[in-house]
Short mmCIF file of C-alpha atoms in Angstrom, two decimals:
data_model
loop_
_atom_site.label_atom_id
_atom_site.label_comp_id
_atom_site.label_asym_id
_atom_site.label_seq_id
_atom_site.Cartn_x
_atom_site.Cartn_y
_atom_site.Cartn_z
CA UNK G 1 18.24 -3.73 -20.71
CA UNK G 2 21.30 -5.74 -19.80
CA UNK G 3 24.59 -5.13 -21.58
CA UNK G 4 25.52 -7.67 -24.26
CA UNK G 5 28.93 -9.21 -23.69
CA UNK G 6 31.01 -12.31 -24.21
CA UNK G 7 32.58 -11.99 -20.77
CA UNK G 8 32.99 -14.94 -18.39
CA UNK G 9 29.86 -15.93 -16.54
CA UNK G 10 28.91 -16.65 -12.94
CA UNK G 11 26.13 -18.78 -11.52
CA UNK G 12 23.09 -17.65 -9.56
CA UNK G 13 22.14 -20.36 -7.06
CA UNK G 14 19.02 -21.08 -5.06
CA UNK G 15 20.33 -20.81 -1.46
CA UNK G 16 17.75 -23.31 -0.19
CA UNK G 17 18.40 -26.10 -2.69
CA UNK G 18 21.76 -25.26 -4.21
CA UNK G 19 20.22 -25.57 -7.67
CA UNK G 20 21.34 -23.30 -10.49
CA UNK G 21 18.85 -20.53 -11.19
CA UNK G 22 20.71 -18.98 -14.13
CA UNK G 23 24.06 -18.02 -15.61
CA UNK G 24 24.92 -14.34 -15.95
CA UNK G 25 27.84 -12.50 -17.55
CA UNK G 26 30.61 -10.94 -15.51
CA UNK G 27 30.73 -7.43 -16.91
CA UNK G 28 34.27 -6.07 -16.88
CA UNK G 29 35.26 -2.39 -16.64
CA UNK G 30 35.04 -2.02 -20.42
CA UNK G 31 31.44 -3.28 -20.43
CA UNK G 32 30.58 -0.94 -17.54
CA UNK G 33 32.13 1.98 -19.43
CA UNK G 34 30.09 1.04 -22.50
CA UNK G 35 26.89 1.00 -20.43
CA UNK G 36 27.70 4.42 -19.00
CA UNK G 37 28.29 5.88 -22.45
CA UNK G 38 24.93 4.57 -23.60
CA UNK G 39 23.35 5.92 -20.41
CA UNK G 40 24.75 9.39 -21.08
CA UNK G 41 23.01 9.55 -24.43
CA UNK G 42 19.82 8.08 -22.97
CA UNK G 43 19.86 10.63 -20.15
CA UNK G 44 19.73 13.52 -22.58
CA UNK G 45 16.77 11.98 -24.43
CA UNK G 46 14.96 11.08 -21.20
CA UNK G 47 15.38 14.57 -19.77
CA UNK G 48 14.12 16.17 -23.00
CA UNK G 49 10.92 14.11 -22.85
CA UNK G 50 9.65 16.34 -20.06
CA UNK G 51 7.64 15.65 -16.93
CA UNK G 52 4.44 14.43 -18.54
CA UNK G 53 6.02 11.90 -20.89
CA UNK G 54 8.33 10.50 -18.21
CA UNK G 55 5.37 10.16 -15.88
CA UNK G 56 3.36 8.23 -18.46
CA UNK G 57 6.23 5.89 -19.22
CA UNK G 58 7.03 5.20 -15.58
CA UNK G 59 3.38 4.50 -14.86
CA UNK G 60 3.56 2.09 -17.79
CA UNK G 61 6.53 0.37 -16.14
CA UNK G 62 4.53 0.18 -12.94
CA UNK G 63 1.65 -1.49 -14.77
CA UNK G 64 4.01 -3.95 -16.45
CA UNK G 65 5.55 -4.86 -13.09
CA UNK G 66 2.10 -5.31 -11.56
CA UNK G 67 1.14 -7.69 -14.38
CA UNK G 68 4.41 -9.57 -13.85
CA UNK G 69 4.05 -9.57 -10.05
CA UNK G 70 3.78 -13.33 -9.60
CA UNK G 71 6.60 -14.03 -12.04
CA UNK G 72 8.85 -11.51 -10.29
CA UNK G 73 7.95 -12.94 -6.88
CA UNK G 74 8.81 -16.45 -8.04
CA UNK G 75 12.19 -15.25 -9.32
CA UNK G 76 12.88 -13.52 -5.98
CA UNK G 77 11.81 -16.74 -4.22
CA UNK G 78 14.27 -18.77 -6.30
CA UNK G 79 17.21 -16.38 -5.90
CA UNK G 80 16.79 -15.53 -2.20
CA UNK G 81 14.86 -18.51 -0.84
CA UNK G 82 12.33 -16.23 0.88
CA UNK G 83 8.66 -17.34 0.90
CA UNK G 84 6.70 -16.44 -2.22
CA UNK G 85 4.23 -14.34 -0.22
CA UNK G 86 7.07 -12.28 1.23
CA UNK G 87 8.43 -11.81 -2.29
CA UNK G 88 4.99 -10.72 -3.44
CA UNK G 89 4.76 -8.21 -0.59
CA UNK G 90 8.19 -6.84 -1.46
CA UNK G 91 7.17 -6.40 -5.10
CA UNK G 92 3.94 -4.67 -4.10
CA UNK G 93 5.95 -2.17 -2.05
CA UNK G 94 8.25 -1.55 -5.01
CA UNK G 95 5.20 -0.91 -7.22
CA UNK G 96 3.85 1.58 -4.66
CA UNK G 97 7.10 3.54 -4.62
CA UNK G 98 7.38 3.55 -8.40
CA UNK G 99 3.85 4.92 -8.62
CA UNK G 100 4.53 7.68 -6.07
CA UNK G 101 7.78 8.76 -7.69
CA UNK G 102 6.16 8.97 -11.14
CA UNK G 103 3.16 10.93 -9.91
CA UNK G 104 4.99 13.39 -7.64
CA UNK G 105 8.24 14.19 -9.45
CA UNK G 106 7.01 17.34 -11.18
CA UNK G 107 5.34 18.70 -8.03
CA UNK G 108 8.50 18.21 -5.96
CA UNK G 109 11.15 19.09 -8.51
CA UNK G 110 9.51 21.44 -10.99
CA UNK G 111 10.21 25.20 -11.18
CA UNK G 112 8.68 27.35 -8.47
CA UNK G 113 8.88 30.99 -7.54
CA UNK G 114 10.68 32.05 -4.38
CA UNK G 115 10.12 35.36 -2.60
CA UNK G 116 13.29 37.38 -3.26
CA UNK G 117 13.16 39.56 -0.15
CA UNK G 118 12.67 43.32 0.14
CA UNK G 119 16.22 44.21 -0.88
CA UNK G 120 15.86 42.21 -4.11
CA UNK G 121 12.20 42.93 -4.78
CA UNK G 122 12.97 43.69 -8.42
CA UNK G 123 14.11 40.11 -9.02
CA UNK G 124 12.03 37.17 -10.15
CA UNK G 125 13.51 34.24 -8.21
CA UNK G 126 13.02 30.68 -9.46
CA UNK G 127 14.15 27.41 -7.90
CA UNK G 128 14.11 24.13 -9.78
CA UNK G 129 15.78 20.74 -9.46
CA UNK G 130 17.61 19.43 -12.49
CA UNK G 131 18.61 15.80 -13.10
CA UNK G 132 22.21 14.82 -12.46
CA UNK G 133 22.52 12.79 -15.65
CA UNK G 134 23.64 9.21 -14.98
CA UNK G 135 23.05 7.48 -11.63
CA UNK G 136 24.75 4.24 -10.67
CA UNK G 137 22.81 1.97 -8.32
CA UNK G 138 24.54 -0.84 -6.41
CA UNK G 139 21.82 -3.00 -4.89
CA UNK G 140 21.55 -5.63 -2.14
CA UNK G 141 20.34 -9.23 -2.23
CA UNK G 142 18.04 -9.30 0.78
CA UNK G 143 15.31 -7.16 -0.81
CA UNK G 144 16.41 -7.28 -4.45
CA UNK G 145 13.52 -5.27 -5.91
CA UNK G 146 12.18 -3.10 -3.10
CA UNK G 147 15.49 -1.62 -1.97
CA UNK G 148 17.04 -0.75 -5.35
CA UNK G 149 13.68 0.49 -6.65
CA UNK G 150 13.89 3.17 -3.97
CA UNK G 151 16.81 4.58 -5.95
CA UNK G 152 15.96 3.47 -9.51
CA UNK G 153 12.37 4.77 -9.54
CA UNK G 154 13.24 8.10 -7.94
CA UNK G 155 16.32 8.65 -10.11
CA UNK G 156 14.33 7.91 -13.29
CA UNK G 157 11.41 10.09 -12.18
CA UNK G 158 13.87 12.92 -11.57
CA UNK G 159 15.02 12.66 -15.20
CA UNK G 160 18.20 10.59 -14.92
CA UNK G 161 19.32 7.45 -16.71
CA UNK G 162 20.38 4.57 -14.44
CA UNK G 163 22.99 1.83 -14.58
CA UNK G 164 22.13 -0.83 -12.01
CA UNK G 165 24.54 -3.39 -10.60
CA UNK G 166 22.44 -5.95 -8.67
CA UNK G 167 23.93 -8.24 -6.06
CA UNK G 168 25.69 -11.31 -7.42
CA UNK G 169 23.24 -13.34 -5.33
CA UNK G 170 20.18 -11.88 -7.09
CA UNK G 171 21.25 -10.83 -10.59
CA UNK G 172 18.16 -12.23 -12.29
CA UNK G 173 15.87 -9.82 -10.46
CA UNK G 174 17.92 -6.88 -11.71
CA UNK G 175 17.89 -8.19 -15.26
CA UNK G 176 14.12 -8.67 -15.17
CA UNK G 177 13.55 -5.12 -13.90
CA UNK G 178 15.57 -3.75 -16.82
CA UNK G 179 13.67 -5.93 -19.27
CA UNK G 180 10.35 -4.56 -18.03
CA UNK G 181 11.58 -0.99 -18.40
CA UNK G 182 12.88 -1.70 -21.91
CA UNK G 183 9.51 -3.13 -22.93
CA UNK G 184 7.79 0.12 -21.98
CA UNK G 185 10.63 2.48 -23.00
CA UNK G 186 12.21 0.85 -26.08
CA UNK G 187 13.59 4.07 -27.57
CA UNK G 188 16.61 4.50 -25.27
CA UNK G 189 18.29 2.39 -22.54
CA UNK G 190 17.25 4.57 -19.63
CA UNK G 191 17.86 1.61 -17.29
CA UNK G 192 20.70 -0.80 -17.93
CA UNK G 193 21.94 -3.66 -15.79
CA UNK G 194 25.55 -4.77 -15.40
CA UNK G 195 26.01 -8.09 -13.61
CA UNK G 196 29.07 -9.49 -11.94
CA UNK G 197 30.97 -9.62 -8.69
CA UNK G 198 32.61 -6.90 -6.61
CA UNK G 199 34.88 -5.80 -9.44
CA UNK G 200 31.87 -4.84 -11.55
CA UNK G 201 30.49 -2.64 -8.78
CA UNK G 202 33.93 -1.12 -8.25
CA UNK G 203 34.14 -0.23 -11.94
CA UNK G 204 30.79 1.53 -11.70
CA UNK G 205 31.68 3.45 -8.53
CA UNK G 206 35.11 4.53 -9.76
CA UNK G 207 34.02 5.73 -13.19
CA UNK G 208 34.24 9.47 -13.92
CA UNK G 209 31.19 9.03 -16.15
CA UNK G 210 28.71 8.43 -13.34
CA UNK G 211 27.16 11.45 -11.63
CA UNK G 212 26.03 9.80 -8.39
CA UNK G 213 26.13 6.38 -6.74
CA UNK G 214 23.30 4.95 -4.65
CA UNK G 215 24.69 2.10 -2.56
CA UNK G 216 23.08 -0.38 -0.17
CA UNK G 217 25.24 -2.84 1.75
CA UNK G 218 27.60 -3.12 4.70
CA UNK G 219 29.42 -0.16 6.21
CA UNK G 220 32.69 -1.91 5.39
CA UNK G 221 31.85 -2.09 1.69
CA UNK G 222 30.39 1.43 1.77
CA UNK G 223 33.79 2.77 2.83
CA UNK G 224 35.39 1.12 -0.22
CA UNK G 225 32.69 2.51 -2.51
CA UNK G 226 33.08 5.94 -0.94
CA UNK G 227 36.84 5.85 -1.47
CA UNK G 228 36.32 4.95 -5.13
CA UNK G 229 33.81 7.77 -5.53
CA UNK G 230 36.20 10.22 -3.89
CA UNK G 231 38.66 9.91 -6.78
CA UNK G 232 36.19 11.74 -9.02
CA UNK G 233 34.29 13.64 -6.31
CA UNK G 234 31.25 11.53 -7.18
CA UNK G 235 28.50 12.05 -4.59
CA UNK G 236 27.11 9.02 -2.79
CA UNK G 237 23.94 8.06 -0.96
CA UNK G 238 24.57 5.06 1.29
CA UNK G 239 22.36 2.76 3.35
CA UNK G 240 24.58 0.54 5.42
CA UNK G 241 22.49 -1.61 7.74
CA UNK G 242 21.60 -1.27 11.39
CA UNK G 243 21.22 -2.73 14.85
CA UNK G 244 17.69 -1.55 15.40
CA UNK G 245 15.90 -1.59 18.72
CA UNK G 246 12.29 -2.02 19.79
CA UNK G 247 11.15 -0.32 23.01
CA UNK G 248 8.12 -1.74 24.83
CA UNK G 249 6.37 0.53 27.33
CA UNK G 250 4.65 -0.80 30.47
CA UNK G 251 1.22 0.05 29.06
CA UNK G 252 1.79 -1.39 25.57
CA UNK G 253 -0.43 -3.94 23.86
CA UNK G 254 1.98 -6.77 24.60
CA UNK G 255 0.53 -9.29 22.20
CA UNK G 256 0.71 -6.81 19.33
CA UNK G 257 4.22 -5.78 20.39
CA UNK G 258 5.39 -9.38 20.51
CA UNK G 259 3.87 -10.10 17.11
CA UNK G 260 5.47 -7.06 15.48
CA UNK G 261 8.84 -7.56 17.14
CA UNK G 262 8.91 -11.20 16.09
CA UNK G 263 8.13 -10.31 12.48
CA UNK G 264 10.76 -7.56 12.61
CA UNK G 265 13.34 -10.00 13.93
CA UNK G 266 12.57 -13.21 12.05
CA UNK G 267 10.97 -12.35 8.70
CA UNK G 268 13.31 -12.84 5.74
CA UNK G 269 15.36 -15.00 8.14
CA UNK G 270 16.35 -11.83 9.99
CA UNK G 271 18.14 -10.57 6.89
CA UNK G 272 16.62 -7.10 7.11
CA UNK G 273 18.60 -3.90 7.55
CA UNK G 274 15.71 -2.34 9.48
CA UNK G 275 14.99 -5.58 11.36
CA UNK G 276 14.52 -5.68 15.12
CA UNK G 277 17.68 -7.06 16.74
CA UNK G 278 17.30 -5.72 20.30
CA UNK G 279 14.19 -5.36 22.47
CA UNK G 280 14.07 -3.24 25.64
CA UNK G 281 11.02 -3.90 27.83
CA UNK G 282 9.99 -1.92 30.91
CA UNK G 283 10.31 -4.29 33.88
CA UNK G 284 6.63 -4.44 34.84
CA UNK G 285 5.76 -5.75 31.34
CA UNK G 286 8.86 -7.89 30.81
CA UNK G 287 7.63 -11.31 31.90
CA UNK G 288 4.31 -11.11 30.05
CA UNK G 289 5.98 -9.81 26.92
CA UNK G 290 8.69 -12.46 26.95
CA UNK G 291 6.09 -15.18 27.43
CA UNK G 292 4.12 -13.96 24.41
CA UNK G 293 7.25 -13.57 22.29
CA UNK G 294 8.69 -17.01 23.06
CA UNK G 295 5.38 -18.74 22.47
CA UNK G 296 5.12 -17.17 19.03
CA UNK G 297 8.81 -17.80 18.23
CA UNK G 298 8.60 -21.52 19.01
CA UNK G 299 5.85 -21.88 16.41
CA UNK G 300 8.04 -20.63 13.53
CA UNK G 301 9.75 -23.01 11.13
CA UNK G 302 12.19 -22.10 8.36
CA UNK G 303 12.15 -23.86 5.02
CA UNK G 304 11.58 -23.55 1.29
CA UNK G 305 8.03 -24.89 1.06
CA UNK G 306 4.83 -22.86 1.14
CA UNK G 307 4.21 -23.45 4.85
CA UNK G 308 7.57 -22.09 6.02
CA UNK G 309 7.70 -18.88 8.05
CA UNK G 310 10.93 -17.77 6.41
CA UNK G 311 13.66 -19.08 4.15
CA UNK G 312 17.38 -19.85 4.29
CA UNK G 313 20.35 -17.66 5.02
CA UNK G 314 21.20 -16.35 1.56
CA UNK G 315 24.92 -15.69 2.13
CA UNK G 316 26.62 -18.87 3.40
CA UNK G 317 29.27 -16.87 5.23
CA UNK G 318 26.63 -15.22 7.40
CA UNK G 319 25.90 -18.52 9.14
CA UNK G 320 29.24 -18.38 10.95
CA UNK G 321 28.55 -14.84 12.15
CA UNK G 322 25.12 -15.80 13.48
CA UNK G 323 26.50 -18.82 15.34
CA UNK G 324 29.38 -16.74 16.77
CA UNK G 325 26.94 -14.16 18.11
CA UNK G 326 24.80 -16.82 19.77
CA UNK G 327 27.78 -18.56 21.41
CA UNK G 328 29.31 -15.28 22.54
CA UNK G 329 26.02 -14.25 24.19
CA UNK G 330 25.82 -17.57 26.07
CA UNK G 331 29.49 -17.54 27.03
CA UNK G 332 28.99 -14.12 28.60
CA UNK G 333 26.10 -15.24 30.77
CA UNK G 334 23.08 -14.95 28.49
CA UNK G 335 20.30 -17.52 28.26
CA UNK G 336 18.71 -18.94 25.13
CA UNK G 337 15.00 -19.19 25.96
CA UNK G 338 14.29 -20.28 22.40
CA UNK G 339 16.83 -22.16 20.30
CA UNK G 340 20.59 -21.89 20.71
CA UNK G 341 23.77 -22.69 18.76
CA UNK G 342 22.13 -25.89 17.54
CA UNK G 343 19.57 -23.72 15.73
CA UNK G 344 22.15 -23.06 13.02
CA UNK G 345 21.45 -25.86 10.54
CA UNK G 346 22.80 -24.92 7.13
CA UNK G 347 21.32 -23.31 5.15
CA UNK G 348 18.69 -22.49 7.77
CA UNK G 349 18.69 -20.95 11.22
CA UNK G 350 15.76 -21.71 13.50
CA UNK G 351 14.45 -18.90 15.75
CA UNK G 352 16.72 -17.88 18.63
CA UNK G 353 15.58 -15.65 21.52
CA UNK G 354 18.28 -14.61 24.01
CA UNK G 355 17.86 -12.98 27.42
CA UNK G 356 20.26 -11.67 30.03
CA UNK G 357 22.81 -10.84 27.35
CA UNK G 358 25.45 -8.30 28.43
CA UNK G 359 25.55 -5.01 26.58
CA UNK G 360 29.11 -5.63 25.37
CA UNK G 361 28.34 -8.93 23.64
CA UNK G 362 28.49 -9.28 19.88
CA UNK G 363 24.77 -10.11 19.75
CA UNK G 364 24.02 -6.65 21.15
CA UNK G 365 26.77 -4.58 19.53
CA UNK G 366 27.17 -6.03 16.04
CA UNK G 367 24.66 -6.50 13.24
CA UNK G 368 23.71 -10.19 13.33
CA UNK G 369 21.54 -10.34 10.20
CA UNK G 370 19.86 -13.57 11.21
CA UNK G 371 16.68 -14.80 12.96
CA UNK G 372 17.95 -14.04 16.46
CA UNK G 373 16.90 -11.44 18.98
CA UNK G 374 18.01 -10.23 22.40
CA UNK G 375 15.41 -9.18 25.00
CA UNK G 376 16.42 -6.86 27.85
CA UNK G 377 14.63 -5.77 31.03
CA UNK G 378 14.89 -2.04 31.86
CA UNK G 379 13.56 -0.03 34.77
CA UNK G 380 11.95 2.72 32.66
CA UNK G 381 11.73 4.27 29.20
CA UNK G 382 14.72 6.53 29.76
CA UNK G 383 16.97 3.52 30.36
CA UNK G 384 15.43 1.84 27.32
CA UNK G 385 16.17 4.86 25.13
CA UNK G 386 19.70 5.23 26.45
CA UNK G 387 20.48 1.59 25.67
CA UNK G 388 18.72 1.73 22.30
CA UNK G 389 20.89 4.70 21.31
CA UNK G 390 24.09 3.07 22.59
CA UNK G 391 25.25 2.01 19.12
CA UNK G 392 27.17 3.39 16.19
CA UNK G 393 24.27 2.46 13.94
CA UNK G 394 21.20 4.64 13.50
CA UNK G 395 18.88 3.28 10.85
CA UNK G 396 15.42 2.72 12.34
CA UNK G 397 13.50 1.73 15.45
CA UNK G 398 10.16 0.65 16.88
CA UNK G 399 8.20 1.84 19.93
CA UNK G 400 5.13 0.23 21.48
CA UNK G 401 3.14 2.37 23.90
CA UNK G 402 -0.47 3.42 24.41
CA UNK G 403 0.68 6.87 25.53
CA UNK G 404 0.90 8.99 22.38
CA UNK G 405 2.88 11.82 23.94
CA UNK G 406 5.47 9.50 25.50
CA UNK G 407 5.82 7.51 22.31
CA UNK G 408 6.28 10.60 20.13
CA UNK G 409 8.87 12.00 22.54
CA UNK G 410 10.81 8.73 22.45
CA UNK G 411 10.56 8.53 18.66
CA UNK G 412 12.01 12.01 18.28
CA UNK G 413 14.89 11.25 20.63
CA UNK G 414 15.70 7.84 19.18
CA UNK G 415 18.92 8.10 17.20
CA UNK G 416 17.60 6.83 13.91
CA UNK G 417 16.46 7.96 10.51
CA UNK G 418 13.02 6.37 10.91
CA UNK G 419 10.87 5.22 13.83
CA UNK G 420 7.51 3.43 13.85
CA UNK G 421 5.08 3.58 16.77
CA UNK G 422 2.84 0.57 17.47
CA UNK G 423 3.86 -1.14 14.20
CA UNK G 424 6.99 -2.49 12.60
CA UNK G 425 8.59 -0.47 9.77
CA UNK G 426 5.37 1.25 8.71
CA UNK G 427 7.50 4.12 7.37
CA UNK G 428 8.80 1.83 4.61
CA UNK G 429 5.29 1.46 3.21
CA UNK G 430 4.66 5.22 3.12
CA UNK G 431 6.23 6.32 -0.15
CA UNK G 432 6.09 10.01 0.81
CA UNK G 433 8.48 9.49 3.74
CA UNK G 434 12.29 9.54 3.37
CA UNK G 435 14.30 6.40 4.12
CA UNK G 436 17.87 6.41 5.44
CA UNK G 437 20.02 6.44 8.53
CA UNK G 438 22.76 8.19 10.49
CA UNK G 439 26.18 7.15 11.72
CA UNK G 440 27.27 3.67 10.66
CA UNK G 441 23.90 3.26 8.96
CA UNK G 442 24.90 5.70 6.22
CA UNK G 443 23.75 9.05 4.91
CA UNK G 444 21.45 10.55 2.32
CA UNK G 445 17.85 9.55 1.71
CA UNK G 446 15.76 7.60 -0.74
CA UNK G 447 11.94 7.64 -1.01
CA UNK G 448 9.66 10.64 -0.74
CA UNK G 449 10.43 14.19 -1.79
CA UNK G 450 13.89 13.95 -0.23
CA UNK G 451 14.54 10.84 -2.30
CA UNK G 452 13.60 12.66 -5.51
CA UNK G 453 15.84 15.60 -4.63
CA UNK G 454 18.68 13.20 -3.82
CA UNK G 455 19.07 12.55 -7.54
CA UNK G 456 19.02 16.18 -8.67
CA UNK G 457 20.97 19.39 -8.34
CA UNK G 458 19.13 22.51 -7.19
CA UNK G 459 19.25 25.28 -9.76
CA UNK G 460 18.69 28.91 -8.75
CA UNK G 461 17.67 31.45 -11.41
CA UNK G 462 16.97 35.16 -11.04
CA UNK G 463 15.56 37.55 -13.66
CA UNK G 464 15.54 41.32 -13.26
CA UNK G 465 11.95 42.51 -13.64
CA UNK G 466 12.60 46.27 -13.28
CA UNK G 467 15.46 48.58 -12.39
CA UNK G 468 15.77 49.86 -8.83
CA UNK G 469 16.59 53.55 -8.29
CA UNK G 470 19.75 52.46 -6.50
CA UNK G 471 22.27 50.07 -8.08
CA UNK G 472 24.66 48.85 -5.42
CA UNK G 473 26.60 46.54 -7.75
CA UNK G 474 27.92 49.31 -9.95
CA UNK G 475 30.96 51.58 -9.90
CA UNK G 476 28.46 54.40 -10.27
CA UNK G 477 27.29 53.84 -6.70
CA UNK G 478 27.39 57.00 -4.56
CA UNK G 479 27.83 57.68 -0.85
CA UNK G 480 24.23 58.90 -0.82
CA UNK G 481 23.09 55.57 -2.27
CA UNK G 482 24.86 53.63 0.51
CA UNK G 483 23.44 55.96 3.16
CA UNK G 484 19.92 55.17 1.99
CA UNK G 485 20.65 51.45 2.04
CA UNK G 486 22.09 51.61 5.54
CA UNK G 487 18.98 53.47 6.71
CA UNK G 488 16.74 50.77 5.18
CA UNK G 489 18.75 47.96 6.78
CA UNK G 490 18.49 49.69 10.14
CA UNK G 491 14.71 49.98 9.81
CA UNK G 492 14.28 46.37 8.72
CA UNK G 493 16.76 44.52 10.88
CA UNK G 494 18.18 46.54 13.77
CA UNK G 495 15.21 46.31 16.16
CA UNK G 496 15.58 43.84 19.01
CA UNK G 497 13.31 40.82 18.68
CA UNK G 498 10.29 40.57 20.98
CA UNK G 499 9.37 37.41 22.84
#
């Protein structure tokens, strides 16, 4: 549900046409505080329902979202400008994650026995994961249902109530998600939406009544959110973008690599945190790969109609950044083999492929977040990996190679939270795998078992099953008791390990 208010409103616009999609309230700190109070009460009810009832209700939400798939996709299309099919795909992925979280929460988080060790053999040891209470989610605009659902679904499945602040560019998607949840779970507002601008998100992050914040956005904004959370020691999981690389081995399927890299770079107008922004190709494959890539890139056309490959740049201010990166690359000696500065035609950017771009250029060092890509020739995979890792970001990456052993070795050594081999971003479609980055790309994880645990606190419980003949935690302990213990420790642990 959204919070009722008579606050000022703001307008959600279609970035492709400029038309008004809807008006939404600007929720002030008082409205956010009200939502959090309601969430606290809802959290207690939701937790008391137990695993089975929460599972049934979340599966009901999943079914409702599946029935509303086309309507949700059309709303995403209107608010972001992305093609309807891309919006449908995004919604399908959100449904998949919601389903996994609902079905696996008890298995991952429920009570389980832990071997107590020989010294504590009289203890029954139990580990379980308890919900935090109220989770605040601050979502992005580029994937307005898939990305926040990675926090919302897992937080709800773990037994928490959620207050969601969607991006001011895509508030309607957030409101519709909450409406669907309320239709299935009418008893308590386990998911509420507060809409507004940055001040609304700041009120959520700085509140002492929220138990954890899940944030997706820029590293710059993440630092502000983190500072607000620090005032109350509120924990934070943050996904802050990337400058992801694709490595192409000499033996790779070059047509498949070009197709995947192009999709990774250009889909959603390049506005993808895990998008491909840099490609490193072993020299013997470089010319053939570049030929395949440029041929495919020249065939793409942005627009808002059904035949367009991708849509507009959602944030108007991003257009200046994209154009600056292109011009800087060319000024420093790079070549635009597809497009160029003239490709920036508000609100669209046509495909841009750059080669010969120095490593210190903005197009290589900074997140561009547009349909541009730099392609680099390297002498071998080691140089490719070294250059791929030469960034403060560390979100994801892609490797194309027919050699399984080489590809797995590269994937393990790539400084990133996720890596896909011979596909783009396949990890995002596997709900059981964690999603998140390192360095400037943030910390913590959503999705999978790690994502469920992210919204819980581990609880350790021991129960004495029988009394041991020796009680070491008593003032009645004797020297003889300690001598026996020391003898046991020597037998168990003093021997040198064998190779």
